[in-house]
């Protein structure tokens, strides 16, 4: 008897121009375009195995080993149904001998190698891996942009995890969402020097989910309307140009400004939403002071912070600066476990807390060990979902 199974993985992406707000909650059509950096799957990924079998009683999902309910009409059910529809239309209706996989229930098992729902875009990589896995199982003749139309209906940001490098999600204007999809601005190979240090401030689930938070913002924030109409279109063009020019100084300015405005929009929501905490704010102060010294000595910024809907910091920087930034973070946020030096930047030496010469150490107070629960060092990744079986 034939076995119909496929496994695929997909990367985490961290936005530098933030997606916040939907104009259509069912189709997940955004109120503005967004742009992200795809991170290396060696360090952050979701891996999903899909299997179709006529003996299965129903579509079933396991996430990190625990069964999750597939709600009728929900996002997971929508993605699975759309992919089954494409299987029938593009394969089975055209090839008489093609197995009728669209009629079989599927079992889906997904695993993340990072904390789920902890502000690290687990839903994005998860839905991208799901769509990639089922598309492979169903042998769909679809491009990543075409598949992103489906992944978007699971989790908006998931559409960006179907590409590597630097990725834009074009908001589109059509009511049916057919022009709201992801495109690659530049591949990983265009600017491979981009590294990221993720400061895991909390690995607990968020108090206000992204889904409920952004709709409250759409309904109540005047600032969001200004952002949608005036700010984001200019920033999308400017940061795309910075990426193509490999201009980190411009990239950093736009990235930090957009993170700041996203959290300002959250505060402008009624009632206000607070995603950052005191640790998050202290990390901003450190990056600002680090950049002040950098501008004085080199004339350019050397680091860019960004925060999604949670307290975790992501610090983008060219590879040459990673050592200084890790030492700075460790000085103020002692680690309970040794830093995982996946790139061998520190050789055989353990990481010691330190700041660069001229750094004003009074900009933040040192925290107790555990305030930053862990540091994940990664880089821009080629990110295209990897076929594993």
GROMACS .gro file of C-alpha atoms in nm, residues 58-317:
model
  260
   58UNK     CA    1  -1.042   1.316   1.044
   59UNK     CA    2  -0.780   1.585   0.993
   60UNK     CA    3  -0.565   1.593   1.307
   61UNK     CA    4  -0.282   1.820   1.426
   62UNK     CA    5  -0.008   1.762   1.683
   63UNK     CA    6   0.207   2.057   1.795
   64UNK     CA    7   0.523   1.968   1.983
   65UNK     CA    8   0.374   1.627   2.060
   66UNK     CA    9   0.038   1.747   2.191
   67UNK     CA   10  -0.284   1.720   1.993
   68UNK     CA   11  -0.440   2.056   1.904
   69UNK     CA   12  -0.803   2.108   1.809
   70UNK     CA   13  -0.861   2.196   1.443
   71UNK     CA   14  -1.160   2.427   1.473
   72UNK     CA   15  -1.416   2.409   1.195
   73UNK     CA   16  -1.381   2.724   0.987
   74UNK     CA   17  -1.065   2.819   1.177
   75UNK     CA   18  -0.729   2.914   1.032
   76UNK     CA   19  -0.579   2.566   1.029
   77UNK     CA   20  -0.892   2.419   0.873
   78UNK     CA   21  -0.893   2.696   0.612
   79UNK     CA   22  -0.533   2.630   0.507
   80UNK     CA   23  -0.587   2.255   0.482
   81UNK     CA   24  -0.909   2.301   0.283
   82UNK     CA   25  -0.745   2.545   0.041
   83UNK     CA   26  -0.456   2.308  -0.024
   84UNK     CA   27  -0.696   2.016  -0.079
   85UNK     CA   28  -0.890   2.233  -0.325
   86UNK     CA   29  -0.572   2.310  -0.518
   87UNK     CA   30  -0.477   1.943  -0.520
   88UNK     CA   31  -0.811   1.858  -0.681
   89UNK     CA   32  -0.812   2.147  -0.930
   90UNK     CA   33  -0.447   2.145  -1.035
   91UNK     CA   34  -0.362   1.775  -1.014
   92UNK     CA   35  -0.653   1.532  -0.981
   93UNK     CA   36  -0.889   1.700  -1.228
   94UNK     CA   37  -0.609   1.706  -1.488
   95UNK     CA   38  -0.453   1.364  -1.430
   96UNK     CA   39  -0.696   1.074  -1.434
   97UNK     CA   40  -0.456   0.839  -1.257
   98UNK     CA   41  -0.354   1.080  -0.981
   99UNK     CA   42  -0.439   0.946  -0.633
  100UNK     CA   43  -0.742   1.128  -0.489
  101UNK     CA   44  -0.543   1.265  -0.196
  102UNK     CA   45  -0.779   1.561  -0.167
  103UNK     CA   46  -1.043   1.322  -0.034
  104UNK     CA   47  -0.817   1.170   0.235
  105UNK     CA   48  -0.797   1.307   0.589
  106UNK     CA   49  -0.449   1.427   0.688
  107UNK     CA   50  -0.244   1.389   1.003
  108UNK     CA   51  -0.004   1.678   1.065
  109UNK     CA   52   0.277   1.680   1.323
  110UNK     CA   53   0.472   2.002   1.379
  111UNK     CA   54   0.769   2.072   1.604
  112UNK     CA   55   0.944   2.398   1.690
  113UNK     CA   56   1.303   2.413   1.813
  114UNK     CA   57   1.222   2.730   2.011
  115UNK     CA   58   0.952   2.836   2.265
  116UNK     CA   59   0.605   2.843   2.109
  117UNK     CA   60   0.403   3.166   2.132
  118UNK     CA   61   0.689   3.347   2.307
  119UNK     CA   62   0.720   3.637   2.066
  120UNK     CA   63   0.945   3.448   1.822
  121UNK     CA   64   0.693   3.419   1.537
  122UNK     CA   65   0.616   3.053   1.601
  123UNK     CA   66   0.282   3.076   1.420
  124UNK     CA   67   0.455   3.220   1.113
  125UNK     CA   68   0.711   2.942   1.074
  126UNK     CA   69   0.450   2.684   1.177
  127UNK     CA   70   0.194   2.775   0.913
  128UNK     CA   71   0.464   2.818   0.648
  129UNK     CA   72   0.594   2.468   0.725
  130UNK     CA   73   0.238   2.330   0.716
  131UNK     CA   74   0.166   2.483   0.376
  132UNK     CA   75   0.503   2.379   0.239
  133UNK     CA   76   0.462   2.024   0.366
  134UNK     CA   77   0.110   1.980   0.225
  135UNK     CA   78   0.207   2.145  -0.105
  136UNK     CA   79   0.487   1.892  -0.137
  137UNK     CA   80   0.259   1.605  -0.036
  138UNK     CA   81   0.001   1.714  -0.294
  139UNK     CA   82   0.269   1.787  -0.557
  140UNK     CA   83   0.124   2.130  -0.626
  141UNK     CA   84   0.276   2.325  -0.917
  142UNK     CA   85   0.275   2.652  -0.718
  143UNK     CA   86   0.537   2.923  -0.662
  144UNK     CA   87   0.624   3.042  -0.309
  145UNK     CA   88   0.425   3.363  -0.374
  146UNK     CA   89   0.120   3.157  -0.472
  147UNK     CA   90   0.157   2.942  -0.160
  148UNK     CA   91   0.197   3.258   0.048
  149UNK     CA   92  -0.165   3.345  -0.035
  150UNK     CA   93  -0.267   3.036   0.163
  151UNK     CA   94  -0.008   3.065   0.442
  152UNK     CA   95  -0.130   3.423   0.497
  153UNK     CA   96  -0.474   3.287   0.587
  154UNK     CA   97  -0.320   3.083   0.868
  155UNK     CA   98  -0.101   3.356   1.013
  156UNK     CA   99  -0.036   3.681   0.831
  157UNK     CA  100   0.339   3.679   0.888
  158UNK     CA  101   0.359   3.317   0.769
  159UNK     CA  102   0.350   3.433   0.410
  160UNK     CA  103   0.695   3.590   0.463
  161UNK     CA  104   0.843   3.262   0.598
  162UNK     CA  105   0.810   3.099   0.255
  163UNK     CA  106   1.110   3.299   0.134
  164UNK     CA  107   1.468   3.347   0.244
  165UNK     CA  108   1.665   3.668   0.281
  166UNK     CA  109   1.471   3.993   0.294
  167UNK     CA  110   1.099   3.962   0.229
  168UNK     CA  111   0.808   4.200   0.175
  169UNK     CA  112   0.441   4.122   0.228
  170UNK     CA  113   0.258   4.344  -0.016
  171UNK     CA  114  -0.070   4.449   0.144
  172UNK     CA  115  -0.264   4.451  -0.184
  173UNK     CA  116  -0.594   4.626  -0.246
  174UNK     CA  117  -0.833   4.367  -0.390
  175UNK     CA  118  -1.118   4.248  -0.166
  176UNK     CA  119  -1.047   3.880  -0.241
  177UNK     CA  120  -0.685   3.911  -0.126
  178UNK     CA  121  -0.539   3.778  -0.450
  179UNK     CA  122  -0.281   4.060  -0.458
  180UNK     CA  123  -0.180   4.030  -0.090
  181UNK     CA  124   0.125   3.804  -0.099
  182UNK     CA  125   0.495   3.782  -0.016
  183UNK     CA  126   0.785   3.865  -0.248
  184UNK     CA  127   1.159   3.844  -0.200
  185UNK     CA  128   1.330   4.185  -0.193
  186UNK     CA  129   1.679   4.033  -0.187
  187UNK     CA  130   1.811   3.681  -0.125
  188UNK     CA  131   2.027   3.586   0.172
  189UNK     CA  132   2.331   3.584  -0.056
  190UNK     CA  133   2.285   3.955  -0.134
  191UNK     CA  134   2.360   4.061   0.227
  192UNK     CA  135   2.476   3.754   0.423
  193UNK     CA  136   2.662   3.965   0.681
  194UNK     CA  137   2.340   4.046   0.871
  195UNK     CA  138   2.337   3.878   1.211
  196UNK     CA  139   2.076   3.881   1.485
  197UNK     CA  140   2.098   3.842   1.861
  198UNK     CA  141   1.766   3.746   2.018
  199UNK     CA  142   1.735   3.831   2.386
  200UNK     CA  143   1.471   3.598   2.529
  201UNK     CA  144   1.314   3.810   2.801
  202UNK     CA  145   1.015   3.583   2.854
  203UNK     CA  146   0.925   3.239   2.726
  204UNK     CA  147   0.573   3.260   2.865
  205UNK     CA  148   0.265   3.309   2.649
  206UNK     CA  149   0.163   3.669   2.587
  207UNK     CA  150  -0.103   3.842   2.797
  208UNK     CA  151  -0.263   4.003   2.492
  209UNK     CA  152  -0.244   3.795   2.176
  210UNK     CA  153  -0.145   3.959   1.849
  211UNK     CA  154  -0.482   3.873   1.695
  212UNK     CA  155  -0.694   4.046   1.960
  213UNK     CA  156  -0.444   4.326   2.017
  214UNK     CA  157  -0.420   4.441   1.658
  215UNK     CA  158  -0.796   4.452   1.610
  216UNK     CA  159  -0.835   4.669   1.919
  217UNK     CA  160  -0.572   4.898   1.768
  218UNK     CA  161  -0.756   4.916   1.433
  219UNK     CA  162  -1.078   5.005   1.614
  220UNK     CA  163  -0.941   5.267   1.854
  221UNK     CA  164  -0.603   5.415   1.750
  222UNK     CA  165  -0.591   5.742   1.553
  223UNK     CA  166  -0.212   5.704   1.532
  224UNK     CA  167  -0.252   5.376   1.340
  225UNK     CA  168  -0.440   5.558   1.064
  226UNK     CA  169  -0.151   5.805   1.023
  227UNK     CA  170   0.094   5.514   1.020
  228UNK     CA  171  -0.101   5.329   0.751
  229UNK     CA  172  -0.146   5.625   0.519
  230UNK     CA  173   0.178   5.818   0.554
  231UNK     CA  174   0.455   5.641   0.744
  232UNK     CA  175   0.468   5.281   0.624
  233UNK     CA  176   0.465   5.346   0.247
  234UNK     CA  177   0.770   5.574   0.279
  235UNK     CA  178   0.951   5.333   0.511
  236UNK     CA  179   0.886   5.030   0.288
  237UNK     CA  180   1.053   5.209  -0.002
  238UNK     CA  181   1.339   5.343   0.210
  239UNK     CA  182   1.429   5.017   0.382
  240UNK     CA  183   1.406   4.822   0.054
  241UNK     CA  184   1.657   5.068  -0.092
  242UNK     CA  185   1.879   5.032   0.215
  243UNK     CA  186   1.877   4.652   0.182
  244UNK     CA  187   1.960   4.665  -0.188
  245UNK     CA  188   2.245   4.909  -0.111
  246UNK     CA  189   2.358   4.706   0.193
  247UNK     CA  190   2.337   5.031   0.391
  248UNK     CA  191   2.322   4.920   0.755
  249UNK     CA  192   2.310   5.275   0.892
  250UNK     CA  193   1.987   5.350   0.703
  251UNK     CA  194   1.850   5.001   0.775
  252UNK     CA  195   1.910   5.049   1.147
  253UNK     CA  196   1.747   5.393   1.167
  254UNK     CA  197   1.431   5.273   0.993
  255UNK     CA  198   1.415   4.945   1.187
  256UNK     CA  199   1.434   5.112   1.528
  257UNK     CA  200   1.193   5.390   1.431
  258UNK     CA  201   0.936   5.141   1.312
  259UNK     CA  202   0.966   4.928   1.625
  260UNK     CA  203   0.917   5.240   1.834
  261UNK     CA  204   0.611   5.344   1.638
  262UNK     CA  205   0.455   4.999   1.652
  263UNK     CA  206   0.474   5.006   2.031
  264UNK     CA  207   0.348   5.365   2.032
  265UNK     CA  208   0.046   5.245   1.835
  266UNK     CA  209  -0.006   4.970   2.095
  267UNK     CA  210  -0.001   5.238   2.366
  268UNK     CA  211  -0.244   5.447   2.159
  269UNK     CA  212  -0.493   5.160   2.171
  270UNK     CA  213  -0.790   5.175   2.408
  271UNK     CA  214  -0.726   5.027   2.657
  272UNK     CA  215  -0.349   5.055   2.601
  273UNK     CA  216  -0.140   4.745   2.529
  274UNK     CA  217   0.201   4.702   2.692
  275UNK     CA  218   0.421   4.443   2.524
  276UNK     CA  219   0.759   4.562   2.651
  277UNK     CA  220   0.873   4.547   3.012
  278UNK     CA  221   1.157   4.707   3.212
  279UNK     CA  222   1.410   4.459   3.075
  280UNK     CA  223   1.302   4.542   2.718
  281UNK     CA  224   1.342   4.914   2.783
  282UNK     CA  225   1.684   4.865   2.941
  283UNK     CA  226   1.805   4.681   2.630
  284UNK     CA  227   1.689   4.977   2.418
  285UNK     CA  228   1.890   5.211   2.641
  286UNK     CA  229   2.200   4.994   2.597
  287UNK     CA  230   2.167   4.981   2.217
  288UNK     CA  231   2.110   5.358   2.201
  289UNK     CA  232   2.424   5.424   2.405
  290UNK     CA  233   2.624   5.168   2.205
  291UNK     CA  234   2.518   5.347   1.887
  292UNK     CA  235   2.603   5.688   2.034
  293UNK     CA  236   2.960   5.573   2.084
  294UNK     CA  237   2.964   5.415   1.738
  295UNK     CA  238   2.850   5.736   1.570
  296UNK     CA  239   3.115   5.935   1.757
  297UNK     CA  240   3.392   5.697   1.650
  298UNK     CA  241   3.277   5.576   1.306
  299UNK     CA  242   2.998   5.811   1.201
  300UNK     CA  243   2.750   5.523   1.161
  301UNK     CA  244   2.515   5.305   1.365
  302UNK     CA  245   2.630   4.953   1.452
  303UNK     CA  246   2.314   4.793   1.593
  304UNK     CA  247   1.936   4.803   1.551
  305UNK     CA  248   1.681   4.682   1.805
  306UNK     CA  249   1.333   4.568   1.715
  307UNK     CA  250   1.047   4.425   1.922
  308UNK     CA  251   0.743   4.235   1.803
  309UNK     CA  252   0.429   4.190   2.016
  310UNK     CA  253   0.622   4.080   2.323
  311UNK     CA  254   0.918   4.175   2.543
  312UNK     CA  255   1.190   3.985   2.353
  313UNK     CA  256   1.453   4.200   2.186
  314UNK     CA  257   1.602   4.124   1.846
  315UNK     CA  258   1.925   4.312   1.778
  316UNK     CA  259   2.037   4.322   1.414
  317UNK     CA  260   2.402   4.398   1.346
   0.00000   0.00000   0.00000
